[in-house]
XYZ file of C-alpha atoms in Angstrom:
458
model
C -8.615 -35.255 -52.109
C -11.246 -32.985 -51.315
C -13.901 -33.990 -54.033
C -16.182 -36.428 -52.108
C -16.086 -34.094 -49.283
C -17.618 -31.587 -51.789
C -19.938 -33.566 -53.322
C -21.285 -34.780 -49.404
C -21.584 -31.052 -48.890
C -23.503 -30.281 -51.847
C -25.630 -33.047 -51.819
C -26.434 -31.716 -47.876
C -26.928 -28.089 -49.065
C -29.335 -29.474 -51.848
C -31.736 -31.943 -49.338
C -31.612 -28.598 -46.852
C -32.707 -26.535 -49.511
C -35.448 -28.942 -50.895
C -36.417 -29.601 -47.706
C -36.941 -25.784 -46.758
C -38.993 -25.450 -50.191
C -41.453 -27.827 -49.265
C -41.913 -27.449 -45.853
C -41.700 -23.184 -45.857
C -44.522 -21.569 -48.017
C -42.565 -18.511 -47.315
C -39.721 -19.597 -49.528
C -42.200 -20.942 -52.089
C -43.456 -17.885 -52.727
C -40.391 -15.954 -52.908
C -39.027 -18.391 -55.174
C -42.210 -18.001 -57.284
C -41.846 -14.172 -57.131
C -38.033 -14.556 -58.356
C -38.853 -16.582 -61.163
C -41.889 -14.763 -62.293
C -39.820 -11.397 -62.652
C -36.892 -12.799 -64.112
C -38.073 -15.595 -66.844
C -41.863 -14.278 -67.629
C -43.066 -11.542 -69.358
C -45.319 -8.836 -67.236
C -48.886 -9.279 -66.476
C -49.291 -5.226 -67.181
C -48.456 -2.987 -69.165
C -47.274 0.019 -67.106
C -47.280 2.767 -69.511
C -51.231 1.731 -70.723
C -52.108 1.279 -67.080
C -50.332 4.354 -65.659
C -51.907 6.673 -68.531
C -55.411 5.410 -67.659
C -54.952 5.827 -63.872
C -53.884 9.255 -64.715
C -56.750 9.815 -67.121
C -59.452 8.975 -65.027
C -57.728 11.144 -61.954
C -58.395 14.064 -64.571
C -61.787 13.508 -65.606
C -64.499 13.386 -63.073
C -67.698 12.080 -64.410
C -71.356 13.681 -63.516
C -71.872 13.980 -60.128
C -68.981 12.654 -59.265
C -66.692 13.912 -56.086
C -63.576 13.552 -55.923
C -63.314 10.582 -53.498
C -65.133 8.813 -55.877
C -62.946 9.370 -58.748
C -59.715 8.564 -56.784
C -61.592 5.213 -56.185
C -62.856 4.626 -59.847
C -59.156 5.163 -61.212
C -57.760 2.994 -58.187
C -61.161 -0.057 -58.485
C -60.722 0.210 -62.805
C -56.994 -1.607 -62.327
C -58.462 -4.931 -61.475
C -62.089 -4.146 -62.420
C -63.498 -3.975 -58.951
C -67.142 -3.473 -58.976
C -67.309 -1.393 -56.002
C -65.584 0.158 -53.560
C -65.435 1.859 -50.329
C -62.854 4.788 -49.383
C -61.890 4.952 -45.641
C -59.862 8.470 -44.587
C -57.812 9.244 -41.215
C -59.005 12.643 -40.667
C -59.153 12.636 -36.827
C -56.044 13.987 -34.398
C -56.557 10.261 -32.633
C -55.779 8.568 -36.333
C -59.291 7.272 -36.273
C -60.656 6.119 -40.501
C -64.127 7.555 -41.324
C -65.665 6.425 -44.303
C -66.044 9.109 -46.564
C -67.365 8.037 -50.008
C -67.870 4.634 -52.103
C -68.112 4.076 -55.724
C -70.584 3.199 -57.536
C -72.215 6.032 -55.378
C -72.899 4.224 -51.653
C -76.047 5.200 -49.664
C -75.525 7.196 -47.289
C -76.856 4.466 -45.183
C -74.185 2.103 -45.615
C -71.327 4.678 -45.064
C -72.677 5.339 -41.717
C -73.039 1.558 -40.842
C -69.175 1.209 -42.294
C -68.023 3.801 -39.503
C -64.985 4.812 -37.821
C -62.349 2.399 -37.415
C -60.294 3.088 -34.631
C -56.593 4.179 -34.354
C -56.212 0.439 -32.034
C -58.596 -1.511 -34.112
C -56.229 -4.722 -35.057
C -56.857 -3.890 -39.238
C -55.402 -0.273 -38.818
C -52.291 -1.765 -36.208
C -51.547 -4.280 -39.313
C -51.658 -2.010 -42.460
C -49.110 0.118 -40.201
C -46.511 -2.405 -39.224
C -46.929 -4.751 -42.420
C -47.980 -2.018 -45.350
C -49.577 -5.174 -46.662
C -52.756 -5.187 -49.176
C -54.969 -7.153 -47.681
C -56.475 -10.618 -49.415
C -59.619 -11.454 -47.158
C -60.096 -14.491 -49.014
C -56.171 -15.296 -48.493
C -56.524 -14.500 -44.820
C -59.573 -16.362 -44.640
C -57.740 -19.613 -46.145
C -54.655 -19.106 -44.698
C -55.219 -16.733 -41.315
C -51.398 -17.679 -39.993
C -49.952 -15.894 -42.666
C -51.625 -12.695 -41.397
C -50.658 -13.495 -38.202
C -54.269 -14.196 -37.473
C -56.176 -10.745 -37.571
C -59.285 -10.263 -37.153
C -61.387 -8.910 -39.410
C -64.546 -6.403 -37.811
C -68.250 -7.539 -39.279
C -68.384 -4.261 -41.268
C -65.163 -4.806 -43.167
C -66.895 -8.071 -44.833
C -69.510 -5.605 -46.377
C -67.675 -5.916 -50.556
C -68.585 -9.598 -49.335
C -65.868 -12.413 -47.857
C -63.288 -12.133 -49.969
C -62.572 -8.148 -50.561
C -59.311 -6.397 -50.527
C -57.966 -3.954 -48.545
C -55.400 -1.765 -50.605
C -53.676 0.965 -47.771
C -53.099 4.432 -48.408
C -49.727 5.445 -47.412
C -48.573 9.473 -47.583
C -45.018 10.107 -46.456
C -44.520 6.833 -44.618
C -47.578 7.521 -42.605
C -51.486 5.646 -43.238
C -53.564 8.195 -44.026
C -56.296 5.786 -45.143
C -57.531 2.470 -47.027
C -59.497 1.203 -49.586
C -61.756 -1.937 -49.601
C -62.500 -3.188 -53.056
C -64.471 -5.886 -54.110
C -63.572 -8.760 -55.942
C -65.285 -8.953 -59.261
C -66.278 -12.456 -60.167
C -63.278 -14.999 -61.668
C -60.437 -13.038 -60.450
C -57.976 -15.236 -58.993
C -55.309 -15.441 -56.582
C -52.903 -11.995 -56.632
C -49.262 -11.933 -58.225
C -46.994 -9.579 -56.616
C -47.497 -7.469 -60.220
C -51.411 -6.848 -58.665
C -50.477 -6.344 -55.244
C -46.739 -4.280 -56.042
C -49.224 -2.221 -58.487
C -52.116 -1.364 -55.624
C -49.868 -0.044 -53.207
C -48.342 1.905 -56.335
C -51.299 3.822 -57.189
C -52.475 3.736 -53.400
C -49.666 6.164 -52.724
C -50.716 8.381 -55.862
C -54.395 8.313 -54.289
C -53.446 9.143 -50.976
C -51.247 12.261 -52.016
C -54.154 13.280 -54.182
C -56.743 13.224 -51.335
C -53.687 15.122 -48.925
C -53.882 18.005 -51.278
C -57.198 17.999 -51.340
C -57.774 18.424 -47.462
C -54.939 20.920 -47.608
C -56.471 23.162 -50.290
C -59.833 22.678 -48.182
C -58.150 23.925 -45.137
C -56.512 26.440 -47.361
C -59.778 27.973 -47.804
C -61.033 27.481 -44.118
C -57.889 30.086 -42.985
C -59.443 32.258 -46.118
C -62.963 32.739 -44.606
C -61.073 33.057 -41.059
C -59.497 35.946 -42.881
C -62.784 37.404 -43.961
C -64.555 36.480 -40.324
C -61.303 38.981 -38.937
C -62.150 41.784 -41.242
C -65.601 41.666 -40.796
C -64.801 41.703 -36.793
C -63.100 45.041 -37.287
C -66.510 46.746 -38.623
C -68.264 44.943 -35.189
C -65.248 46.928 -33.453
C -66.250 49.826 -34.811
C -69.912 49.225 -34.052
C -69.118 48.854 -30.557
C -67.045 51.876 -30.215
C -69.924 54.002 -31.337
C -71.986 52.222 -28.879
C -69.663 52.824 -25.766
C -69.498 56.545 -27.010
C -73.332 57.031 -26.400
C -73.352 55.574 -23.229
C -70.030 57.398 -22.409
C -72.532 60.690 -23.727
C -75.628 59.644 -21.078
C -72.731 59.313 -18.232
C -70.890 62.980 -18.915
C -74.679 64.441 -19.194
C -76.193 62.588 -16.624
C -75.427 64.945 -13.888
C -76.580 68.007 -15.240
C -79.797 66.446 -16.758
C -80.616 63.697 -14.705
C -83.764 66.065 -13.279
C -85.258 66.407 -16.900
C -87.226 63.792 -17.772
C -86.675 64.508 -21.097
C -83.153 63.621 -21.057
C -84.100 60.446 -18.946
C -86.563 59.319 -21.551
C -83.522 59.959 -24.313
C -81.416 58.108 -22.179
C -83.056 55.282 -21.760
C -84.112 54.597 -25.254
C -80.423 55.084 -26.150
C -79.306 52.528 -23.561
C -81.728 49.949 -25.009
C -80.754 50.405 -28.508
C -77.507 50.628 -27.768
C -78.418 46.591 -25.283
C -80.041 45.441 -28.347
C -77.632 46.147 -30.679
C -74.780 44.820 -28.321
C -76.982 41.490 -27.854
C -77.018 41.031 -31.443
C -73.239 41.193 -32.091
C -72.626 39.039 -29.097
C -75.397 36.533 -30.619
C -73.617 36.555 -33.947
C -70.428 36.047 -32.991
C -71.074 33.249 -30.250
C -67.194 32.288 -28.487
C -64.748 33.802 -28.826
C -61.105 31.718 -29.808
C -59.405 32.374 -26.613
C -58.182 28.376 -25.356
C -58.369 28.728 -21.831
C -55.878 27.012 -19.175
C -56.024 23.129 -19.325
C -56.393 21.510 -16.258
C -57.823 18.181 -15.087
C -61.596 18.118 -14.952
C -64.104 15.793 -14.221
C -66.517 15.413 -17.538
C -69.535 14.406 -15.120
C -69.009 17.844 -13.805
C -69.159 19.403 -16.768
C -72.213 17.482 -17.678
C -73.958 18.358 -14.755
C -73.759 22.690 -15.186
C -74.303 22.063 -18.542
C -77.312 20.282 -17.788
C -78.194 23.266 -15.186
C -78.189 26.148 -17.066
C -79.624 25.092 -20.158
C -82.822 23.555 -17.725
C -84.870 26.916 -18.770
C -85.458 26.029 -21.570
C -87.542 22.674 -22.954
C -87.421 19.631 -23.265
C -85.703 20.039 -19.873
C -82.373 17.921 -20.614
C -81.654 14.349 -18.885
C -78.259 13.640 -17.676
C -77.305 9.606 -17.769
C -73.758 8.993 -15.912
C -72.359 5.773 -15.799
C -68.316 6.550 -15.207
C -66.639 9.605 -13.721
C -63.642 10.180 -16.190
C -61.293 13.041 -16.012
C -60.457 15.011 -19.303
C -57.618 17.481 -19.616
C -59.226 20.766 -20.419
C -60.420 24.107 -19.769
C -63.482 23.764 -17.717
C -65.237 26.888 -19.053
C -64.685 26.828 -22.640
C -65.367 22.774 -22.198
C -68.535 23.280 -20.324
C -69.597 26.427 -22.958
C -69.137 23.747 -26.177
C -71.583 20.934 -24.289
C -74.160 24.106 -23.843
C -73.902 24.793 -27.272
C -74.881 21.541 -28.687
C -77.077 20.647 -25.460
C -79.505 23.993 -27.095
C -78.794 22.324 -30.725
C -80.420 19.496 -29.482
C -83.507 21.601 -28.081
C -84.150 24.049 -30.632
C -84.445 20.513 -33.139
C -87.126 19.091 -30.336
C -90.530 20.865 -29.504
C -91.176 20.916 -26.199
C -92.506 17.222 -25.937
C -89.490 16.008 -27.096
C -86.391 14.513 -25.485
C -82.684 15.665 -24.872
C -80.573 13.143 -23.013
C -76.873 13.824 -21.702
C -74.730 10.550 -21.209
C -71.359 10.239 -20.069
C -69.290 7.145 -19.885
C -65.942 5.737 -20.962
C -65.057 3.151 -24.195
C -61.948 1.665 -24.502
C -60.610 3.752 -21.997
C -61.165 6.974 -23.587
C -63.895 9.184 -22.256
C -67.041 10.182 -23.849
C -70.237 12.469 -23.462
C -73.330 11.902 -26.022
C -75.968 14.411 -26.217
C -79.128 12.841 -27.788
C -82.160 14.220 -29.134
C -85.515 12.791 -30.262
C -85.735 15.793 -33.031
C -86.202 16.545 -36.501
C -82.585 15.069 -37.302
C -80.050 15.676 -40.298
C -79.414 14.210 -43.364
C -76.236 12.146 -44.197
C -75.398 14.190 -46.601
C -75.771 17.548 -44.861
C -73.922 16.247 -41.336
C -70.906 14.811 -43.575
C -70.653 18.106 -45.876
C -72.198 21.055 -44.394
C -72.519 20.691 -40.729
C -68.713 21.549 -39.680
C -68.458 23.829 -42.423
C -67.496 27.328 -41.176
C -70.184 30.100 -42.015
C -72.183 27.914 -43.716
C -75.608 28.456 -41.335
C -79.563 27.321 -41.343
C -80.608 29.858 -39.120
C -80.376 32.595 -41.147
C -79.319 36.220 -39.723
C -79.758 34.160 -36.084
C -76.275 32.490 -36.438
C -73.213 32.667 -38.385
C -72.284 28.870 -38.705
C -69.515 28.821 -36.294
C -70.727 26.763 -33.599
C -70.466 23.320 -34.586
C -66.975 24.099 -36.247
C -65.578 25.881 -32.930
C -66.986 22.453 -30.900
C -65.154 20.015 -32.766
C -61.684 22.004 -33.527
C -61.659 22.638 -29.386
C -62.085 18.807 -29.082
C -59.682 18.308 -31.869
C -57.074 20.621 -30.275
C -57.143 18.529 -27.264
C -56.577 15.167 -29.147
C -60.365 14.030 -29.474
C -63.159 14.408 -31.798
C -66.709 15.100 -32.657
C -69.116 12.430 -34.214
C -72.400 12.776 -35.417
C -75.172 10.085 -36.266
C -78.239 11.165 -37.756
C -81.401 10.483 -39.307
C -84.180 12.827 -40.858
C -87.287 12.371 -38.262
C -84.971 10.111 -35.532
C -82.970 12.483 -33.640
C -79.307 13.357 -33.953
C -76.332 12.342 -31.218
C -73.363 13.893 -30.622
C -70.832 12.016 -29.430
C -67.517 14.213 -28.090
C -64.458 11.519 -27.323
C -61.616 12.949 -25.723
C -58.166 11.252 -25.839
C -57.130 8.059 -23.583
C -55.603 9.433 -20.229
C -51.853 8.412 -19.399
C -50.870 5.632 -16.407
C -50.149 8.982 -14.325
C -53.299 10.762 -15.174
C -55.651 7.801 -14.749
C -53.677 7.253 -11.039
C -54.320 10.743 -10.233
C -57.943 10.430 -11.422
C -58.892 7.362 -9.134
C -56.730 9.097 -6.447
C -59.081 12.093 -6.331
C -62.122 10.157 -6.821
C -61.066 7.601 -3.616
C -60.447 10.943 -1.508
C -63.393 12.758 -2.903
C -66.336 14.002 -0.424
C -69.300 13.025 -2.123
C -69.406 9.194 -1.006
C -72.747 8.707 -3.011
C -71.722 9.577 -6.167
C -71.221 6.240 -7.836
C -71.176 4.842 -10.867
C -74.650 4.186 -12.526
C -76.276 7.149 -11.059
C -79.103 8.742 -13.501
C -80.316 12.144 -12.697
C -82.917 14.320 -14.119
C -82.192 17.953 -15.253
């Protein structure tokens, strides 16, 4: 009695179902997927591909480095011409382009950028662990819920992909790869296969800025040994002086012993001016506080105004970083007389402060000699590794942008041989509290004329 009831409710189920199918392209493609892995052979063949990908991983070619062979063994799966490598090496999660194969000019890795911890591309590959079709999105932009896509992205042309790098759940970076000509549409085989190998990569590149850091606490080691020999070097010189105070009172009438003494007391400066000049800060942090980075822009400005090209300070916001003031103030000093010793005396040094995106930033600009791409992405935050010879010990630049990495920001550099060199410090975004107590203090403040927009002259 209950077959036409049945056969009402099947017949139902089926026009729902068909219905669904051609109305959802969701479903479609699921039911695509499900018949592709269950009645059709694979597109790949794992074991050839897998042996390759690990093949190439353990040959580097001639003047290769090792980004660029994790990209070659990632852009040889579906032939990609080229390729560009993006990192998150920054406390703030922000993606630096660090290398592109076929070898990239250094030109067009510093166009590509950072990308930003909230730029909408970084937010998606988070949430959706998608690889990215920008000829899909392009054709369809509802199924990627609409994102959009920054200029520099489209630079592997219009319809690129963008494979992410997961490590241990987290995105430690992506790769754009361009499409070679005649490759199609991807199967889930191609896109279940790039975030595969995308994994493999980004382990790979994990170990490789572990064993870098590795042998950053190494030479830290060394830099503590060789302090104990300074140690010693100052003991002997506090024992002369200690000498020329005991003695003083019984000689002090002999000129003799005056001439000794002073000769000893400005070998004994000289010597003591040296060390201090070699080792430059010390690692003591300092007590964080809330500061005012105009502030710190301004005595920065002040006492490095001996020396020329006097700097220029630029202020157009007052925002409020947490920090120690000294140890902030003694980082913008030290790349405010970077800036000077690249610019004779007719040159320029600018100091700007102002905030992006909510997150506060000082620039320190120069008109000098500049830097090579090559030498600001490899060399120039490289511990001990100096140009000035016996004048420095390489320290500086590294000390400036672990302090603003310990407080959550980061240190950027763009240069260009013969164009000048800026240094851009961002600190992190303040919290709803901290930005409240920062207008607070600025609405109560005593200096009515300090506003916004206000350019001074060092």
């Amino acid at each position: 009695g209950w077959g036409p009831t049945a056969q009402l409710f099947f017949l139902l189920a089926s026009g729902v179902l068909l219905a669904t199918l051609v109305f959802s392209g969701s479903m479609r493609r699921k039911l695509k997927v499900f018949v592709a892995k269950n009645f059709y052979r694979n597109k790949y063949d794992y074991r050839v591909e897998w042996l390759r990908f690990i093949g190439t991983l353990s040959e580097r070619g001639p003047q290769e480095s090792f980004h660029q062979t994790a990209i070659r063994a990632v852009a040889q799966i579906i032939e990609s011409p080229r390729a560009v490598l993006w990192v998150r090496d920054t406390p703030n999660g922000a993606m630096r382009a660090i290398a592109g194969w076929p070898k990239i000019s250094d030109a067009d890795l510093a166009d590509a950028g950072v990308l930003s911890s909230r730029a909408a591309l970084v937010l998606f590959l988070e949430r959706t662990k998608w690889v990215v079709d920008l000829k899909q999105r392009h054709e369809q932009p509802d199924l990627y819920d609409d994102l959009v896509i920054e200029e520099r992205l489209l630079m592997l042309g219009p319809d690129a992909l963008i494979v992410p790098l997961f490590h241990l759940d987290q995105l430690y970076g992506c790769l754009l790869l361009a499409r070679r000509p005649g490759f199609g549409a991807l199967s889930f085989e191609d896109l279940d296969l790039l975030k595969t190998v995308g994994r493999h990569i980004a382990a790979h590149l994990s170990q490789e800025d572990m064993d870098r850091r590795l042998n950053e606490s190494r030479q830290f080691e060394a830099f503590n040994r060789f302090s104990a020999f300074v140690m010693h070097d100052l003991k002997n010189s506090t024992a002369q002086l200690k000498l020329i105070v005991h003695n003083a009172e019984r000689h002090k009438r002999n000129p003799e012993f005056v001439d000794d003494a002073i000769a000893t007391i400005a070998n004994t400066v000289e010597r003591m001016s040296r060390l201090l000049t070699q080792l430059g800060q010390g690692e003591v942090s300092g007590t964080l506080r809330d500061v005012q980075l105009a502030q710190i822009a301004e005595q920065a400005t002040e006492r490095c105004s001996s020396r020329k090209p006097v700097p220029n300070l630029a202020i157009s916001a007052r925002p409020r970083v947490h920090a120690d003031a000294e140890r902030l103030s003694s980082v913008v000093e030290h790349i405010v007389r970077n800036a000077q010793d690249a610019c004779d005396a007719r040159g320029e040094v600018r100091i700007e402060v102002d905030s992006e995106y909510g997150e506060p930033r000082l620039r320190v600009r120069d008109s000098g000699v500049g830097m090579e791409a090559e030498f600001v992405r490899d060399r120039l935050f490289r511990p001990f590794d100096t140009t000035k010879g016996s004048r420095g010990m390489g320290i500086g630049a590294y000390q400036a942008r672990e302090y603003l990495r310990s407080l959550g920001g980061d240190v950027r550099v763009q240069s260009r041989p013969g164009r000048g060199t800026v240094f851009e410090l961002v600190f992190p975004v303040a919290s709803a509290a901290e930005r409240d107590l920062a207008e607070s203090a600025e609405l109560t403040g005593s200096d009515a004329g300090d506003q916004h927009g206000v350019v001074r002259a060092g």
